[in-house]
Amino acid sequence: MGSGWHEWPLVLFTVLGQCVAGGTIVMGMAWMSASNNSELQNKIVRAMFFLWVIMGVAFIASVMHLGSPLRAFNSLNRIGQSALSNEIASGSVFFAVGGFWWLVAVLKKMPAGLGKIWLLLTMVLGLVFVWAMTRVYQIDTVPTWYNGYTTLSFFLTVVLGGPLLGAMLLRAASFPLNGKKLAGLSVLALFVAMAAVILQSFSLPGISSSVQQATALVPDYASLQVWRMVLIALGLGCWICPLARRMPPQTFALFAGFVLVVAGELIGRGIFYGLHMTVGMAVAG
């Protein structure tokens, strides 16, 4: 019982990977919108380097979860049959396709037409990666995970952290991003996340096994969720407040906002892992 932070490698891997998937979509759309400005496109490409750095950190964290990191490639042995193998494979493909696109683009060897198709494919692969993540935890013997809240929370992280990450890097690249619609989308995701927390808190008392009650798994569930929502709200506020004053948010403010949102989502993902339980012989409720 606890916050689930003992699974910190998976917490980092899932949260950072989902933020990168969202950030790739935002920056990819910006890159395509600047098709008539090659200099601006080059700036966006250089800024996208940090997406792949964060993705690299996420994968390093995932390797730390393995009993023997030297056997990491064994996780690919059952592609198509194992949800875990599919997750690692889809993440690796997303990383490789996106990273190679970036390398060719930064070397200015990318044909315009091919670059757009390649980038669109990368964006789709990011979403496929997140979907593959959700399938790992749809285990019918873990009733606290085997529900729609798992899939919803993973994709909400894409919408909460991804746009802010993309906006921060685009601002650093001097891209003229208004950001109001993206910020509004993230705020909507925050309200959906709040609703999901409330609904899940009502469902947990009805889940138990012969030896465990779901509500006892994370005793500080309510207070941790409050802290999570506060941090996310403060993070989005670093983005929204300047926009409300009709001023472009500064890169440092967006960076601070992204850190706060990630911190909130790390708490939320820790709660998720803390809610792990197996049904044993039966489930009541």
Tab-separated table of C-alpha atoms in Angstrom:
chain	number	residue	atom	x	y	z
A	1	MET	CA	0.000	0.000	0.000
A	2	GLY	CA	1.231	3.530	-0.734
A	3	SER	CA	1.698	6.078	-3.498
A	4	GLY	CA	3.063	3.628	-6.063
A	5	TRP	CA	6.364	5.490	-6.395
A	6	HIS	CA	8.206	2.169	-6.029
A	7	GLU	CA	7.387	1.801	-9.733
A	8	TRP	CA	9.156	5.092	-10.536
A	9	PRO	CA	10.786	3.790	-13.770
A	10	LEU	CA	7.352	2.992	-15.221
A	11	VAL	CA	5.909	6.222	-13.849
A	12	LEU	CA	8.580	8.228	-15.692
A	13	PHE	CA	8.396	6.124	-18.835
A	14	THR	CA	4.643	6.413	-19.283
A	15	VAL	CA	4.268	10.090	-18.355
A	16	LEU	CA	7.247	11.347	-20.365
A	17	GLY	CA	6.445	9.110	-23.337
A	18	GLN	CA	2.873	10.373	-23.463
A	19	CYS	CA	3.996	14.011	-23.209
A	20	VAL	CA	6.403	13.468	-26.113
A	21	ALA	CA	3.625	11.909	-28.208
A	22	GLY	CA	1.482	15.014	-27.650
A	23	GLY	CA	4.387	17.403	-28.148
A	24	THR	CA	5.285	15.730	-31.443
A	25	ILE	CA	1.780	16.317	-32.777
A	26	VAL	CA	1.837	19.999	-31.797
A	27	MET	CA	5.288	20.662	-33.225
A	28	GLY	CA	4.570	18.571	-36.309
A	29	MET	CA	1.499	20.646	-37.087
A	30	ALA	CA	3.512	23.834	-36.579
A	31	TRP	CA	6.251	22.570	-38.901
A	32	MET	CA	3.744	21.799	-41.643
A	33	SER	CA	2.038	25.182	-41.229
A	34	ALA	CA	5.392	26.900	-41.854
A	35	SER	CA	5.872	25.225	-45.243
A	36	ASN	CA	6.515	28.592	-46.910
A	37	ASN	CA	9.211	29.579	-44.421
A	38	SER	CA	12.173	27.221	-44.551
A	39	GLU	CA	14.122	29.202	-41.954
A	40	LEU	CA	11.302	28.898	-39.433
A	41	GLN	CA	10.947	25.202	-40.233
A	42	ASN	CA	14.645	24.722	-39.522
A	43	LYS	CA	14.239	26.420	-36.143
A	44	ILE	CA	11.319	24.133	-35.292
A	45	VAL	CA	13.343	21.068	-36.299
A	46	ARG	CA	16.260	22.118	-34.087
A	47	ALA	CA	13.875	22.634	-31.159
A	48	MET	CA	12.382	19.167	-31.710
A	49	PHE	CA	15.725	17.729	-30.609
A	50	PHE	CA	14.507	18.041	-27.024
A	51	LEU	CA	11.494	15.826	-27.759
A	52	TRP	CA	13.821	12.954	-28.560
A	53	VAL	CA	16.040	13.718	-25.563
A	54	ILE	CA	12.995	13.381	-23.284
A	55	MET	CA	11.966	10.218	-25.138
A	56	GLY	CA	15.444	8.828	-24.576
A	57	VAL	CA	15.172	9.555	-20.855
A	58	ALA	CA	11.810	7.752	-20.823
A	59	PHE	CA	13.289	4.650	-22.417
A	60	ILE	CA	16.277	4.665	-20.073
A	61	ALA	CA	13.810	4.735	-17.177
A	62	SER	CA	11.882	1.805	-18.664
A	63	VAL	CA	15.076	-0.249	-18.906
A	64	MET	CA	15.729	0.423	-15.210
A	65	HIS	CA	12.498	-1.430	-14.456
A	66	LEU	CA	13.872	-4.670	-15.872
A	67	GLY	CA	15.531	-7.178	-13.594
A	68	SER	CA	18.533	-7.252	-15.932
A	69	PRO	CA	18.779	-4.275	-18.326
A	70	LEU	CA	21.156	-6.307	-20.515
A	71	ARG	CA	18.205	-8.531	-21.403
A	72	ALA	CA	16.023	-5.634	-22.512
A	73	PHE	CA	15.695	-7.005	-26.048
A	74	ASN	CA	13.973	-10.099	-24.641
A	75	SER	CA	10.915	-7.904	-24.106
A	76	LEU	CA	10.434	-7.962	-27.897
A	77	ASN	CA	10.239	-11.741	-28.122
A	78	ARG	CA	6.427	-11.930	-28.288
A	79	ILE	CA	5.384	-9.085	-30.549
A	80	GLY	CA	1.750	-9.547	-31.554
A	81	GLN	CA	1.044	-11.856	-28.612
A	82	SER	CA	2.211	-9.885	-25.576
A	83	ALA	CA	0.910	-6.406	-24.745
A	84	LEU	CA	4.276	-5.597	-23.155
A	85	SER	CA	6.171	-6.586	-26.308
A	86	ASN	CA	3.745	-4.533	-28.397
A	87	GLU	CA	4.274	-1.522	-26.143
A	88	ILE	CA	8.063	-1.660	-26.382
A	89	ALA	CA	7.936	-2.345	-30.122
A	90	SER	CA	5.515	0.510	-30.867
A	91	GLY	CA	7.518	2.897	-28.683
A	92	SER	CA	10.764	1.873	-30.366
A	93	VAL	CA	9.255	2.344	-33.836
A	94	PHE	CA	7.889	5.772	-32.865
A	95	PHE	CA	11.277	6.764	-31.452
A	96	ALA	CA	13.205	5.446	-34.459
A	97	VAL	CA	10.915	6.855	-37.163
A	98	GLY	CA	10.638	10.245	-35.452
A	99	GLY	CA	14.318	10.418	-34.569
A	100	PHE	CA	15.414	9.518	-38.103
A	101	TRP	CA	13.005	12.109	-39.551
A	102	TRP	CA	14.584	14.695	-37.267
A	103	LEU	CA	18.122	13.687	-38.278
A	104	VAL	CA	17.384	13.901	-42.005
A	105	ALA	CA	15.492	17.183	-41.541
A	106	VAL	CA	18.203	18.823	-39.434
A	107	LEU	CA	20.744	17.882	-42.115
A	108	LYS	CA	18.413	19.607	-44.631
A	109	LYS	CA	18.200	16.458	-46.756
A	110	MET	CA	14.457	15.936	-46.331
A	111	PRO	CA	12.312	16.376	-49.483
A	112	ALA	CA	9.294	18.569	-48.716
A	113	GLY	CA	6.605	16.098	-49.801
A	114	LEU	CA	8.212	13.076	-48.178
A	115	GLY	CA	8.923	15.060	-45.014
A	116	LYS	CA	5.235	15.852	-44.501
A	117	ILE	CA	4.131	12.240	-45.010
A	118	TRP	CA	6.943	10.974	-42.778
A	119	LEU	CA	6.060	13.435	-40.045
A	120	LEU	CA	2.358	12.565	-40.230
A	121	LEU	CA	3.316	8.916	-39.849
A	122	THR	CA	5.413	9.794	-36.789
A	123	MET	CA	2.476	11.625	-35.216
A	124	VAL	CA	0.188	8.627	-35.779
A	125	LEU	CA	2.831	6.259	-34.398
A	126	GLY	CA	2.958	8.368	-31.229
A	127	LEU	CA	-0.752	7.781	-30.654
A	128	VAL	CA	-0.359	4.082	-31.464
A	129	PHE	CA	2.391	3.959	-28.836
A	130	VAL	CA	0.107	5.475	-26.202
A	131	TRP	CA	-2.679	3.045	-27.146
A	132	ALA	CA	-0.240	0.136	-26.826
A	133	MET	CA	0.660	1.409	-23.350
A	134	THR	CA	-2.957	1.272	-22.270
A	135	ARG	CA	-3.284	-2.348	-23.404
A	136	VAL	CA	-0.498	-3.455	-21.057
A	137	TYR	CA	-2.674	-2.588	-18.065
A	138	GLN	CA	-6.010	-3.953	-19.298
A	139	ILE	CA	-5.642	-7.096	-17.181
A	140	ASP	CA	-8.888	-8.725	-16.111
A	141	THR	CA	-7.330	-9.979	-12.864
A	142	VAL	CA	-6.464	-6.387	-11.834
A	143	PRO	CA	-9.912	-4.803	-11.450
A	144	THR	CA	-8.542	-1.403	-10.426
A	145	TRP	CA	-6.821	-1.142	-13.831
A	146	TYR	CA	-9.218	-3.126	-15.996
A	147	ASN	CA	-11.497	-0.228	-16.872
A	148	GLY	CA	-11.844	2.855	-19.049
A	149	TYR	CA	-10.141	5.113	-16.501
A	150	THR	CA	-6.773	3.618	-17.432
A	151	THR	CA	-7.115	4.398	-21.131
A	152	LEU	CA	-8.601	7.812	-20.397
A	153	SER	CA	-5.855	8.842	-17.972
A	154	PHE	CA	-3.080	7.859	-20.386
A	155	PHE	CA	-4.544	9.901	-23.233
A	156	LEU	CA	-5.327	12.801	-20.898
A	157	THR	CA	-1.607	13.024	-20.139
A	158	VAL	CA	-1.034	13.422	-23.885
A	159	VAL	CA	-3.418	16.394	-23.928
A	160	LEU	CA	-2.299	17.903	-20.616
A	161	GLY	CA	1.465	17.741	-21.071
A	162	GLY	CA	1.932	17.471	-24.835
A	163	PRO	CA	0.575	20.879	-25.913
A	164	LEU	CA	2.492	22.666	-23.154
A	165	LEU	CA	5.713	20.895	-24.126
A	166	GLY	CA	5.136	21.731	-27.772
A	167	ALA	CA	4.268	25.364	-27.004
A	168	MET	CA	7.422	25.744	-24.896
A	169	LEU	CA	9.688	24.422	-27.652
A	170	LEU	CA	7.896	26.429	-30.340
A	171	ARG	CA	8.266	29.574	-28.275
A	172	ALA	CA	11.996	28.835	-27.945
A	173	ALA	CA	12.091	28.472	-31.754
A	174	SER	CA	10.408	31.897	-32.174
A	175	PHE	CA	7.334	30.337	-33.792
A	176	PRO	CA	4.375	32.790	-33.748
A	177	LEU	CA	2.035	30.523	-31.792
A	178	ASN	CA	-1.165	32.046	-30.454
A	179	GLY	CA	-1.826	28.987	-28.300
A	180	LYS	CA	-5.334	29.866	-27.106
A	181	LYS	CA	-6.992	26.830	-28.671
A	182	LEU	CA	-4.266	24.478	-27.459
A	183	ALA	CA	-4.426	25.922	-23.950
A	184	GLY	CA	-8.210	25.621	-24.015
A	185	LEU	CA	-7.880	21.972	-25.009
A	186	SER	CA	-5.566	21.323	-22.061
A	187	VAL	CA	-7.960	23.090	-19.677
A	188	LEU	CA	-10.791	20.913	-20.987
A	189	ALA	CA	-8.605	17.860	-20.351
A	190	LEU	CA	-8.073	19.063	-16.781
A	191	PHE	CA	-11.828	19.208	-16.173
A	192	VAL	CA	-12.225	15.735	-17.663
A	193	ALA	CA	-9.437	14.495	-15.384
A	194	MET	CA	-11.215	15.979	-12.362
A	195	ALA	CA	-14.454	14.268	-13.340
A	196	ALA	CA	-12.625	10.959	-13.824
A	197	VAL	CA	-11.059	11.204	-10.362
A	198	ILE	CA	-14.449	11.814	-8.758
A	199	LEU	CA	-16.095	8.950	-10.626
A	200	GLN	CA	-13.245	6.557	-9.880
A	201	SER	CA	-13.329	7.446	-6.196
A	202	PHE	CA	-16.969	6.323	-6.149
A	203	SER	CA	-16.128	3.027	-7.862
A	204	LEU	CA	-13.187	1.987	-5.655
A	205	PRO	CA	-15.282	1.049	-2.572
A	206	GLY	CA	-17.058	-1.541	-4.713
A	207	ILE	CA	-13.835	-3.360	-5.592
A	208	SER	CA	-12.349	-5.898	-3.223
A	209	SER	CA	-10.954	-9.392	-3.057
A	210	SER	CA	-11.066	-11.921	-0.253
A	211	VAL	CA	-8.008	-10.258	1.300
A	212	GLN	CA	-7.944	-6.676	-0.012
A	213	GLN	CA	-10.101	-3.590	-0.288
A	214	ALA	CA	-9.258	-1.221	-3.154
A	215	THR	CA	-9.758	1.858	-0.999
A	216	ALA	CA	-6.997	0.659	1.340
A	217	LEU	CA	-4.385	0.478	-1.410
A	218	VAL	CA	-3.683	4.231	-1.469
A	219	PRO	CA	-4.863	5.632	1.892
A	220	ASP	CA	-4.028	9.205	0.818
A	221	TYR	CA	-5.862	8.884	-2.499
A	222	ALA	CA	-7.982	12.014	-2.035
A	223	SER	CA	-5.218	14.320	-0.813
A	224	LEU	CA	-2.780	13.121	-3.484
A	225	GLN	CA	-5.349	13.741	-6.204
A	226	VAL	CA	-5.952	17.236	-4.848
A	227	TRP	CA	-2.215	17.959	-5.005
A	228	ARG	CA	-2.140	16.544	-8.511
A	229	MET	CA	-4.937	18.825	-9.704
A	230	VAL	CA	-3.429	21.873	-8.002
A	231	LEU	CA	-0.062	21.318	-9.676
A	232	ILE	CA	-1.653	20.804	-13.100
A	233	ALA	CA	-3.824	23.905	-12.676
A	234	LEU	CA	-0.808	25.992	-11.655
A	235	GLY	CA	1.151	24.638	-14.595
A	236	LEU	CA	-1.565	25.493	-17.091
A	237	GLY	CA	-1.914	28.869	-15.388
A	238	CYS	CA	1.663	29.698	-16.387
A	239	TRP	CA	0.432	29.388	-19.970
A	240	ILE	CA	-3.074	30.791	-19.695
A	241	CYS	CA	-2.430	33.914	-17.609
A	242	PRO	CA	-0.212	35.638	-20.210
A	243	LEU	CA	-2.686	34.698	-22.944
A	244	ALA	CA	-5.515	36.204	-20.891
A	245	ARG	CA	-3.520	39.442	-20.714
A	246	ARG	CA	-2.998	39.211	-24.492
A	247	MET	CA	0.725	38.759	-24.014
A	248	PRO	CA	2.876	35.988	-25.474
A	249	PRO	CA	3.980	33.604	-22.692
A	250	GLN	CA	7.724	33.523	-22.132
A	251	THR	CA	9.734	30.367	-22.625
A	252	PHE	CA	10.674	30.185	-18.937
A	253	ALA	CA	7.021	30.487	-17.873
A	254	LEU	CA	6.082	27.663	-20.253
A	255	PHE	CA	8.966	25.571	-18.952
A	256	ALA	CA	7.824	26.133	-15.370
A	257	GLY	CA	4.289	25.237	-16.396
A	258	PHE	CA	5.434	22.047	-18.076
A	259	VAL	CA	7.423	21.003	-15.000
A	260	LEU	CA	4.383	21.579	-12.790
A	261	VAL	CA	2.069	19.616	-15.087
A	262	VAL	CA	4.537	16.733	-15.291
A	263	ALA	CA	4.881	16.778	-11.498
A	264	GLY	CA	1.106	16.531	-11.187
A	265	GLU	CA	0.904	13.686	-13.681
A	266	LEU	CA	3.735	11.848	-11.932
A	267	ILE	CA	1.641	11.939	-8.758
A	268	GLY	CA	-1.367	10.682	-10.691
A	269	ARG	CA	0.612	7.858	-12.276
A	270	GLY	CA	2.050	6.939	-8.891
A	271	ILE	CA	-1.521	6.622	-7.598
A	272	PHE	CA	-2.314	4.423	-10.592
A	273	TYR	CA	0.497	1.983	-9.796
A	274	GLY	CA	-0.356	2.152	-6.116
A	275	LEU	CA	-3.839	0.867	-6.949
A	276	HIS	CA	-2.497	-2.417	-8.277
A	277	MET	CA	-4.245	-5.445	-6.848
A	278	THR	CA	-5.058	-8.930	-8.063
A	279	VAL	CA	-8.426	-10.524	-7.524
A	280	GLY	CA	-7.227	-13.865	-6.213
A	281	MET	CA	-10.125	-16.248	-6.003
A	282	ALA	CA	-12.963	-13.738	-6.337
A	283	VAL	CA	-13.921	-10.104	-6.606
A	284	ALA	CA	-16.670	-8.622	-4.546
A	285	GLY	CA	-18.817	-5.783	-5.801
